[in-house]
């Protein structure tokens, strides 16, 4: 496959790219636009980017909003309760259909790498087992990492620990946790130590739903980061949500950041989810409830954005468009300067890839897998501002999604 007239992120010149045997074999700068040779793809000076990364989504729960009842309060805890009513109705066919429909939405919007949580607070583990099976079946088509996620507590849910070990033995890629949901602070802390211990025992990554609450006293992140540091796991560990950090005292945060920088763990923020679920116990003023994305990023700590939910008991909107999450995130975190816009796509591309620990096979570089998307826009700023559609998605040199942009007709008087 040959692509000409492609704009690359953070580069001014147009480029020609070649993919041979599924791998980028040549990438060269052009002196100016060229005529597209027969059989090649003309990028028409549009932005060619590595695929989007969805680093945090719950595929097992996707497309179940309102079944059997709706989350009325809009709180995380009611979401967990509504989901516990849906869980007994799960079966393999139901899960497969919803997961595939959700993956289709993601693929239509440029995603090729996904990390999904799968609830292990279920004696049958049907969600986790079905997701692991789908991961293996689809491995040549899409990257799927499965987190064994103890939704109702690793140590508080009956047999939670045994179910986690069963999930890891079955083949889950990542160990999850939910310390703020454990019955006590002691159990929350113990669960963080256990998660790190399991990651070492089974040689897996870690991704914890950590401090997803407005409680400024929810401080499990420091335990997770410290355990990651002391055990040398660093970049293999991710803290998702960390919304309590929004409410931490600034002096405490300053101390915490010293540890976070040394620990080198990753962060995932889910802007649409957190602006919706957090602040629910506030009157006015209402907290935004997003972690300190701007400050983490400025401190050189890896942060990425994710959707978390698509039409599930926690969040009844969502459509697979990470550009939408990015738009929300930049607004809510007040990252609205020119420099923020210039590199905005980092939050849904490179930073997500780092979180998934796939950097070695991610990016537009010779020798790496020939995966890319073509976006309607010339650079990060214009794609973000226009919410540019994904025009093309190529994986290992093969087109997996192609979009023909809508044709809009306007009257002559409006045309400049
Ligand atoms: N479960 C959870 O604990 N938190 C979330 N944000 C979702 C599921 C979507
Ligand atoms: Fe989540």
CSV table of C-alpha atoms and ligand atoms in Angstrom, one decimal:
chain,number,residue,atom,x,y,z
A,1,UNK,CA,0.0,0.0,0.0
A,2,UNK,CA,1.2,3.5,-0.9
A,3,UNK,CA,-0.1,6.8,0.5
A,4,UNK,CA,0.9,10.2,-0.9
A,5,UNK,CA,0.3,13.8,0.2
A,6,UNK,CA,-0.2,12.9,3.9
A,7,UNK,CA,0.3,15.3,6.6
A,8,UNK,CA,1.9,13.8,9.7
A,9,UNK,CA,1.5,15.1,13.3
A,10,UNK,CA,4.0,17.7,14.4
A,11,UNK,CA,5.6,17.8,10.9
A,12,UNK,CA,5.1,20.6,8.3
A,13,UNK,CA,5.9,18.8,5.1
A,14,UNK,CA,3.7,16.3,3.2
A,15,UNK,CA,4.8,12.7,3.2
A,16,UNK,CA,4.7,9.5,1.2
A,17,UNK,CA,4.3,6.3,3.1
A,18,UNK,CA,4.6,2.7,2.0
A,19,UNK,CA,3.4,-0.4,3.8
A,20,UNK,CA,4.9,-3.8,2.8
A,21,UNK,CA,3.8,-7.1,4.4
A,22,UNK,CA,1.7,-5.1,6.9
A,23,UNK,CA,4.6,-3.0,8.1
A,24,UNK,CA,5.7,0.6,7.3
A,25,UNK,CA,8.5,0.1,4.9
A,26,UNK,CA,9.2,3.6,3.8
A,27,UNK,CA,8.2,7.1,5.0
A,28,UNK,CA,9.6,10.1,3.2
A,29,UNK,CA,9.1,13.8,3.1
A,30,UNK,CA,7.8,15.4,-0.2
A,31,UNK,CA,9.0,18.7,-1.5
A,32,UNK,CA,5.4,19.6,-2.3
A,33,UNK,CA,2.1,18.0,-3.4
A,34,UNK,CA,2.5,15.2,-5.9
A,35,UNK,CA,0.2,13.7,-8.5
A,36,UNK,CA,-1.2,10.5,-7.0
A,37,UNK,CA,0.1,7.4,-8.9
A,38,UNK,CA,-2.4,4.8,-10.0
A,39,UNK,CA,-3.3,2.4,-7.2
A,40,UNK,CA,-2.0,4.7,-4.4
A,41,UNK,CA,-4.1,6.5,-1.9
A,42,UNK,CA,-4.2,10.3,-2.0
A,43,UNK,CA,-4.4,11.7,1.5
A,44,UNK,CA,-5.1,15.2,0.0
A,45,UNK,CA,-3.0,17.0,2.6
A,46,UNK,CA,-5.2,15.5,5.4
A,47,UNK,CA,-3.7,14.4,8.7
A,48,UNK,CA,-2.5,10.8,8.9
A,49,UNK,CA,-2.3,9.8,12.5
A,50,UNK,CA,-1.7,6.6,14.5
A,51,UNK,CA,-5.1,5.0,15.3
A,52,UNK,CA,-7.0,6.3,18.3
A,53,UNK,CA,-6.6,4.4,21.6
A,54,UNK,CA,-9.6,3.7,23.8
A,55,UNK,CA,-7.7,2.9,27.1
A,56,UNK,CA,-10.7,2.5,29.4
A,57,UNK,CA,-14.1,1.2,28.5
A,58,UNK,CA,-16.6,-1.3,30.0
A,59,UNK,CA,-17.5,-3.5,27.0
A,60,UNK,CA,-19.4,-6.0,29.1
A,61,UNK,CA,-21.9,-3.4,30.3
A,62,UNK,CA,-22.1,-1.4,27.0
A,63,UNK,CA,-25.6,-0.9,25.5
A,64,UNK,CA,-27.5,-2.0,28.6
A,65,UNK,CA,-28.8,1.4,29.9
A,66,UNK,CA,-32.3,1.1,31.3
A,67,UNK,CA,-32.1,-2.7,31.6
A,68,UNK,CA,-33.9,-3.5,33.9
A,69,UNK,CA,-34.0,0.0,35.3
A,70,UNK,CA,-32.4,3.4,34.8
A,71,UNK,CA,-29.9,5.1,37.0
A,72,UNK,CA,-32.1,7.9,38.4
A,73,UNK,CA,-29.6,9.6,40.8
A,74,UNK,CA,-26.7,9.8,38.3
A,75,UNK,CA,-24.3,8.5,40.9
A,76,UNK,CA,-21.5,5.9,40.5
A,77,UNK,CA,-22.9,3.9,43.3
A,78,UNK,CA,-26.4,3.7,41.8
A,79,UNK,CA,-24.8,2.7,38.6
A,80,UNK,CA,-23.1,-0.2,40.4
A,81,UNK,CA,-26.5,-1.2,41.9
A,82,UNK,CA,-28.3,-1.0,38.5
A,83,UNK,CA,-25.5,-3.1,36.9
A,84,UNK,CA,-25.8,-5.7,39.6
A,85,UNK,CA,-29.5,-6.2,38.6
A,86,UNK,CA,-28.4,-6.6,34.9
A,87,UNK,CA,-25.6,-9.1,35.7
A,88,UNK,CA,-27.9,-12.2,36.4
A,89,UNK,CA,-29.3,-11.7,32.8
A,90,UNK,CA,-25.9,-12.0,31.1
A,91,UNK,CA,-25.2,-14.8,28.7
A,92,UNK,CA,-22.6,-15.3,26.1
A,93,UNK,CA,-24.8,-14.4,23.1
A,94,UNK,CA,-26.0,-11.2,24.8
A,95,UNK,CA,-22.5,-10.1,25.6
A,96,UNK,CA,-21.0,-11.0,22.2
A,97,UNK,CA,-23.7,-9.0,20.3
A,98,UNK,CA,-23.3,-5.9,22.4
A,99,UNK,CA,-19.5,-6.1,22.5
A,100,UNK,CA,-19.3,-6.4,18.7
A,101,UNK,CA,-21.8,-3.6,18.1
A,102,UNK,CA,-19.7,-1.4,20.5
A,103,UNK,CA,-16.4,-2.3,18.8
A,104,UNK,CA,-18.0,-1.4,15.5
A,105,UNK,CA,-18.8,2.1,16.8
A,106,UNK,CA,-15.2,2.4,18.0
A,107,UNK,CA,-13.7,1.2,14.7
A,108,UNK,CA,-16.0,3.6,12.8
A,109,UNK,CA,-14.4,6.3,14.8
A,110,UNK,CA,-10.7,5.4,14.3
A,111,UNK,CA,-10.0,3.2,17.3
A,112,UNK,CA,-7.8,0.2,16.8
A,113,UNK,CA,-6.5,-0.4,20.4
A,114,UNK,CA,-8.9,-1.0,23.3
A,115,UNK,CA,-8.5,-1.7,27.0
A,116,UNK,CA,-11.8,-3.0,28.4
A,117,UNK,CA,-12.7,-3.8,32.0
A,118,UNK,CA,-14.6,-7.0,32.6
A,119,UNK,CA,-16.5,-7.4,35.9
A,120,UNK,CA,-15.2,-10.3,38.0
A,121,UNK,CA,-17.8,-9.7,40.8
A,122,UNK,CA,-19.8,-12.5,39.2
A,123,UNK,CA,-19.4,-16.2,40.2
A,124,UNK,CA,-19.9,-17.3,36.5
A,125,UNK,CA,-17.3,-14.9,35.2
A,126,UNK,CA,-19.2,-15.0,31.9
A,127,UNK,CA,-18.4,-11.4,30.9
A,128,UNK,CA,-14.7,-11.9,31.5
A,129,UNK,CA,-14.5,-15.2,29.7
A,130,UNK,CA,-16.5,-14.0,26.7
A,131,UNK,CA,-14.3,-10.9,26.4
A,132,UNK,CA,-11.1,-13.0,26.6
A,133,UNK,CA,-12.5,-15.3,23.9
A,134,UNK,CA,-13.4,-12.3,21.7
A,135,UNK,CA,-9.9,-10.8,22.2
A,136,UNK,CA,-8.3,-14.0,20.9
A,137,UNK,CA,-10.8,-14.4,18.0
A,138,UNK,CA,-10.3,-10.8,16.9
A,139,UNK,CA,-6.5,-10.6,17.5
A,140,UNK,CA,-5.6,-10.0,13.9
A,141,UNK,CA,-8.3,-7.3,13.5
A,142,UNK,CA,-8.2,-5.2,16.7
A,143,UNK,CA,-6.1,-4.9,19.8
A,144,UNK,CA,-8.1,-5.8,22.9
A,145,UNK,CA,-6.7,-5.9,26.5
A,146,UNK,CA,-8.9,-7.3,29.2
A,147,UNK,CA,-8.8,-6.0,32.8
A,148,UNK,CA,-10.1,-8.3,35.5
A,149,UNK,CA,-12.2,-5.7,37.3
A,150,UNK,CA,-13.7,-6.5,40.8
A,151,UNK,CA,-16.6,-4.1,40.4
A,152,UNK,CA,-18.1,-4.9,43.9
A,153,UNK,CA,-14.8,-5.1,45.7
A,154,UNK,CA,-11.7,-7.3,45.6
A,155,UNK,CA,-11.9,-8.0,49.3
A,156,UNK,CA,-15.5,-6.9,50.1
A,157,UNK,CA,-17.3,-9.1,47.6
A,158,UNK,CA,-17.8,-12.8,48.6
A,159,UNK,CA,-14.9,-14.8,47.0
A,160,UNK,CA,-13.7,-11.6,45.3
A,161,UNK,CA,-10.0,-12.7,45.5
A,162,UNK,CA,-10.6,-16.2,44.3
A,163,UNK,CA,-12.6,-14.9,41.4
A,164,UNK,CA,-9.8,-12.5,40.5
A,165,UNK,CA,-7.3,-15.3,40.6
A,166,UNK,CA,-9.6,-17.4,38.4
A,167,UNK,CA,-9.8,-14.6,35.9
A,168,UNK,CA,-6.0,-14.2,35.8
A,169,UNK,CA,-5.5,-17.9,35.4
A,170,UNK,CA,-8.1,-17.8,32.6
A,171,UNK,CA,-6.1,-15.2,30.8
A,172,UNK,CA,-7.0,-11.6,31.7
A,173,UNK,CA,-4.2,-9.2,30.7
A,174,UNK,CA,-4.6,-6.7,33.5
A,175,UNK,CA,-5.3,-6.7,37.3
A,176,UNK,CA,-8.0,-4.2,38.4
A,177,UNK,CA,-9.2,-2.8,41.7
A,178,UNK,CA,-11.7,-0.5,43.2
A,179,UNK,CA,-10.3,0.6,46.7
A,180,UNK,CA,-12.8,3.4,47.3
A,181,UNK,CA,-15.7,0.9,47.1
A,182,UNK,CA,-14.2,-1.5,49.6
A,183,UNK,CA,-16.1,-1.4,52.9
A,184,UNK,CA,-13.2,0.2,54.9
A,185,UNK,CA,-10.1,2.2,54.3
A,186,UNK,CA,-8.1,-0.8,55.6
A,187,UNK,CA,-9.6,-3.1,53.0
A,188,UNK,CA,-9.0,-0.4,50.3
A,189,UNK,CA,-5.3,-0.2,51.2
A,190,UNK,CA,-5.0,-4.0,51.5
A,191,UNK,CA,-6.6,-4.4,48.1
A,192,UNK,CA,-4.0,-2.1,46.5
A,193,UNK,CA,-1.2,-4.2,48.0
A,194,UNK,CA,-2.9,-7.4,46.8
A,195,UNK,CA,-3.3,-6.0,43.2
A,196,UNK,CA,0.4,-5.3,43.0
A,197,UNK,CA,1.2,-8.8,44.5
A,198,UNK,CA,-1.1,-10.4,41.9
A,199,UNK,CA,0.4,-8.5,39.0
A,200,UNK,CA,3.8,-9.8,40.0
A,201,UNK,CA,2.6,-13.3,40.6
A,202,UNK,CA,0.9,-13.6,37.2
A,203,UNK,CA,3.1,-11.1,35.3
A,204,UNK,CA,0.3,-8.8,34.3
A,205,UNK,CA,-0.3,-5.1,34.0
A,206,UNK,CA,-2.3,-3.1,36.6
A,207,UNK,CA,-5.3,-0.7,36.0
A,208,UNK,CA,-7.2,0.4,39.1
A,209,UNK,CA,-10.4,2.4,39.3
A,210,UNK,CA,-8.8,4.6,41.9
A,211,UNK,CA,-10.5,7.1,44.1
A,212,UNK,CA,-13.5,7.5,41.8
A,213,UNK,CA,-15.3,9.6,44.3
A,214,UNK,CA,-15.5,13.3,45.4
A,215,UNK,CA,-14.2,12.4,48.9
A,216,UNK,CA,-11.0,14.4,49.5
A,217,UNK,CA,-10.0,11.8,52.1
A,218,UNK,CA,-10.0,9.0,49.5
A,219,UNK,CA,-6.2,8.5,49.2
A,220,UNK,CA,-5.6,5.1,47.7
A,221,UNK,CA,-3.7,6.6,44.8
A,222,UNK,CA,-0.7,7.2,47.1
A,223,UNK,CA,-0.8,3.5,48.2
A,224,UNK,CA,-1.0,2.3,44.6
A,225,UNK,CA,1.8,4.6,43.4
A,226,UNK,CA,4.1,3.7,46.3
A,227,UNK,CA,3.6,0.0,45.8
A,228,UNK,CA,4.3,0.5,42.1
A,229,UNK,CA,7.5,2.4,42.9
A,230,UNK,CA,8.8,0.0,45.6
A,231,UNK,CA,8.1,-3.0,43.4
A,232,UNK,CA,9.6,-1.5,40.2
A,233,UNK,CA,6.3,-1.8,38.2
A,234,UNK,CA,6.0,1.9,37.4
A,235,UNK,CA,4.8,2.3,33.8
A,236,UNK,CA,3.0,-1.1,33.9
A,237,UNK,CA,0.6,0.5,36.4
A,238,UNK,CA,-2.4,2.8,35.6
A,239,UNK,CA,-4.6,4.8,37.9
A,240,UNK,CA,-8.0,5.4,36.3
A,241,UNK,CA,-10.4,8.2,37.2
A,242,UNK,CA,-8.6,9.5,40.4
A,243,UNK,CA,-11.4,12.1,40.6
A,244,UNK,CA,-10.8,12.6,44.4
A,245,UNK,CA,-7.6,14.4,43.3
A,246,UNK,CA,-9.9,17.2,42.1
A,247,UNK,CA,-10.9,17.7,45.8
A,248,UNK,CA,-7.5,17.2,47.4
A,249,UNK,CA,-5.9,20.0,49.4
A,250,UNK,CA,-3.2,21.7,47.2
A,251,UNK,CA,-0.5,21.2,49.8
A,252,UNK,CA,-1.2,17.4,49.9
A,253,UNK,CA,-1.3,17.4,46.1
A,254,UNK,CA,2.1,19.0,45.9
A,255,UNK,CA,3.5,16.2,48.2
A,256,UNK,CA,1.6,13.5,46.2
A,257,UNK,CA,3.0,14.7,42.8
A,258,UNK,CA,6.6,14.1,44.1
A,259,UNK,CA,5.7,10.4,44.5
A,260,UNK,CA,3.7,10.2,41.2
A,261,UNK,CA,6.6,11.6,39.2
A,262,UNK,CA,9.0,9.0,40.7
A,263,UNK,CA,6.5,6.1,40.4
A,264,UNK,CA,6.0,6.9,36.7
A,265,UNK,CA,2.5,5.4,36.6
A,266,UNK,CA,-0.1,6.3,34.0
A,267,UNK,CA,-3.4,8.1,34.4
A,268,UNK,CA,-6.7,7.8,32.6
A,269,UNK,CA,-9.3,10.5,32.8
A,270,UNK,CA,-12.9,9.9,31.5
A,271,UNK,CA,-14.2,13.5,31.1
A,272,UNK,CA,-17.8,12.8,30.0
A,273,UNK,CA,-18.3,10.1,32.7
A,274,UNK,CA,-16.8,12.1,35.5
A,275,UNK,CA,-18.5,15.4,34.8
A,276,UNK,CA,-21.7,13.4,34.9
A,277,UNK,CA,-21.1,11.1,37.9
A,278,UNK,CA,-19.1,13.4,40.2
A,279,UNK,CA,-20.3,16.4,42.1
A,280,UNK,CA,-23.7,14.6,42.7
A,281,UNK,CA,-23.6,15.3,46.4
A,282,UNK,CA,-22.8,19.0,46.0
A,283,UNK,CA,-25.3,21.8,45.9
A,284,UNK,CA,-23.8,24.9,44.4
A,285,UNK,CA,-21.0,25.4,43.6
A,286,UNK,CA,-20.7,21.9,42.1
A,287,UNK,CA,-17.3,20.3,41.6
A,288,UNK,CA,-16.2,19.3,38.2
A,289,UNK,CA,-14.8,16.1,39.6
A,290,UNK,CA,-12.0,15.5,37.0
A,291,UNK,CA,-8.6,14.6,38.0
A,292,UNK,CA,-5.8,17.2,37.6
A,293,UNK,CA,-5.1,16.4,34.0
A,294,UNK,CA,-3.4,19.8,33.2
A,295,UNK,CA,-1.1,19.6,36.2
A,296,UNK,CA,-0.3,15.9,35.7
A,297,UNK,CA,0.6,16.6,32.1
A,298,UNK,CA,2.7,19.6,32.9
A,299,UNK,CA,4.6,17.5,35.5
A,300,UNK,CA,5.5,15.1,32.7
A,301,UNK,CA,3.2,12.3,34.0
A,302,UNK,CA,1.5,10.3,31.3
A,303,UNK,CA,-2.3,11.1,31.1
A,304,UNK,CA,-4.8,10.0,28.5
A,305,UNK,CA,-8.5,10.4,27.9
A,306,UNK,CA,-11.1,7.6,27.6
A,307,UNK,CA,-14.9,7.2,27.2
A,308,UNK,CA,-15.5,4.7,30.0
A,309,UNK,CA,-19.1,4.0,29.0
A,310,UNK,CA,-21.4,3.8,26.0
A,311,UNK,CA,-25.1,3.6,26.9
A,312,UNK,CA,-24.6,1.7,30.2
A,313,UNK,CA,-26.0,1.9,33.8
A,314,UNK,CA,-23.5,4.7,34.5
A,315,UNK,CA,-23.8,6.9,31.4
A,316,UNK,CA,-26.6,6.7,28.9
A,317,UNK,CA,-25.0,8.7,26.1
A,318,UNK,CA,-21.7,7.9,24.3
A,319,UNK,CA,-21.0,7.0,20.7
A,320,UNK,CA,-17.4,5.8,20.2
A,321,UNK,CA,-16.1,9.2,19.4
A,322,UNK,CA,-12.9,9.9,21.3
A,323,UNK,CA,-12.7,13.3,19.8
A,324,UNK,CA,-15.8,14.1,21.8
A,325,UNK,CA,-14.1,13.0,25.1
A,326,UNK,CA,-11.1,15.0,24.1
A,327,UNK,CA,-13.3,18.1,23.5
A,328,UNK,CA,-15.0,17.7,26.9
A,329,UNK,CA,-11.7,17.1,28.7
A,330,UNK,CA,-9.9,20.1,27.3
A,331,UNK,CA,-12.9,22.3,28.3
A,332,UNK,CA,-13.4,20.9,31.8
A,333,UNK,CA,-9.7,21.0,32.6
A,334,UNK,CA,-9.3,24.4,31.1
A,335,UNK,CA,-6.6,23.3,28.7
A,336,UNK,CA,-7.7,25.8,26.0
A,337,UNK,CA,-4.5,27.5,25.0
A,338,UNK,CA,-2.9,27.4,21.6
A,339,UNK,CA,-0.2,24.9,22.8
A,340,UNK,CA,-2.9,22.6,24.3
A,341,UNK,CA,-4.7,22.5,20.9
A,342,UNK,CA,-1.5,22.0,18.9
A,343,UNK,CA,-0.8,18.6,20.6
A,344,UNK,CA,-4.3,17.7,21.7
A,345,UNK,CA,-4.4,14.4,19.9
A,346,UNK,CA,-1.6,13.1,22.2
A,347,UNK,CA,-4.4,12.4,24.8
A,348,UNK,CA,-6.2,9.9,22.6
A,349,UNK,CA,-3.2,8.5,20.7
A,350,UNK,CA,0.4,8.3,22.0
A,351,UNK,CA,-0.5,8.7,25.7
A,352,UNK,CA,-3.1,6.0,25.5
A,353,UNK,CA,-0.6,3.7,23.8
A,354,UNK,CA,1.8,4.3,26.6
A,355,UNK,CA,-0.8,3.4,29.1
A,356,UNK,CA,-1.5,0.1,27.3
A,357,UNK,CA,2.3,-0.5,27.1
A,358,UNK,CA,2.1,-0.9,23.3
A,359,UNK,CA,4.5,1.9,22.3
A,360,UNK,CA,7.0,-0.5,20.7
A,361,UNK,CA,4.4,-1.4,18.1
A,362,UNK,CA,2.5,1.9,17.9
A,363,UNK,CA,3.2,5.0,15.8
A,364,UNK,CA,4.0,6.1,12.2
A,365,UNK,CA,7.6,4.8,11.9
A,366,UNK,CA,9.3,2.4,9.6
A,367,UNK,CA,9.4,-1.1,11.0
A,368,UNK,CA,6.2,-0.7,13.0
A,369,UNK,CA,2.9,-2.2,12.0
A,370,UNK,CA,1.2,-0.4,9.1
A,371,UNK,CA,-1.7,1.0,11.2
A,372,UNK,CA,-3.0,4.5,10.7
A,373,UNK,CA,-6.1,6.6,10.4
A,374,UNK,CA,-6.8,9.5,8.0
A,375,UNK,CA,-8.6,12.5,9.6
A,376,UNK,CA,-10.7,15.3,8.1
A,377,UNK,CA,-8.4,18.2,9.0
A,378,UNK,CA,-4.8,19.2,8.5
A,379,UNK,CA,-3.5,19.1,12.1
A,380,UNK,CA,-4.5,18.4,15.7
A,381,UNK,CA,-6.1,21.9,16.1
A,382,UNK,CA,-8.3,21.7,13.1
A,383,UNK,CA,-9.4,18.1,13.6
A,384,UNK,CA,-10.3,19.0,17.2
A,385,UNK,CA,-12.1,22.2,16.3
A,386,UNK,CA,-14.0,20.8,13.5
A,387,UNK,CA,-14.5,17.4,15.2
A,388,UNK,CA,-13.1,16.0,12.0
A,389,UNK,CA,-14.4,12.7,10.9
A,390,UNK,CA,-12.2,9.6,10.5
A,391,UNK,CA,-12.0,9.1,6.7
A,392,UNK,CA,-10.0,5.9,6.6
A,393,UNK,CA,-8.7,3.3,9.0
A,394,UNK,CA,-5.9,1.0,7.9
A,395,UNK,CA,-4.6,-2.0,9.9
A,396,UNK,CA,-1.5,-3.9,8.8
A,397,UNK,CA,-1.9,-2.3,5.4
A,398,UNK,CA,-5.5,-3.2,4.9
A,399,UNK,CA,-8.5,-0.9,4.9
A,400,UNK,CA,-10.8,-1.8,7.8
A,401,UNK,CA,-13.0,1.4,7.6
A,402,UNK,CA,-13.6,4.0,5.0
A,403,UNK,CA,-16.0,6.9,5.2
A,404,UNK,CA,-17.3,9.1,2.4
A,405,UNK,CA,-17.9,12.5,3.9
A,406,UNK,CA,-21.4,13.9,3.6
A,407,UNK,CA,-22.0,16.3,0.7
A,408,UNK,CA,-23.7,19.5,1.9
A,409,UNK,CA,-25.2,22.0,-0.5
A,410,UNK,CA,-25.6,25.6,0.5
A,411,UNK,CA,-27.1,28.6,-1.5
A,412,UNK,CA,-24.9,30.9,-3.4
A,413,UNK,CA,-25.4,33.9,-1.1
A,414,UNK,CA,-23.5,32.1,1.8
A,415,UNK,CA,-20.5,31.2,-0.3
A,416,UNK,CA,-17.5,33.4,0.2
B,1,LIG,N1,-17.8,1.0,37.1
B,1,LIG,C1,-17.2,1.9,37.9
B,1,LIG,O1,-16.8,1.5,39.1
B,1,LIG,N2,-16.9,3.1,37.5
B,1,LIG,C2,-17.3,3.5,36.3
B,1,LIG,N3,-17.1,4.8,35.9
B,1,LIG,C3,-18.0,2.6,35.4
B,1,LIG,C4,-18.2,1.3,35.9
B,1,LIG,C5,-18.5,3.0,34.1
B,2,LIG,FE1,-14.4,2.7,34.5
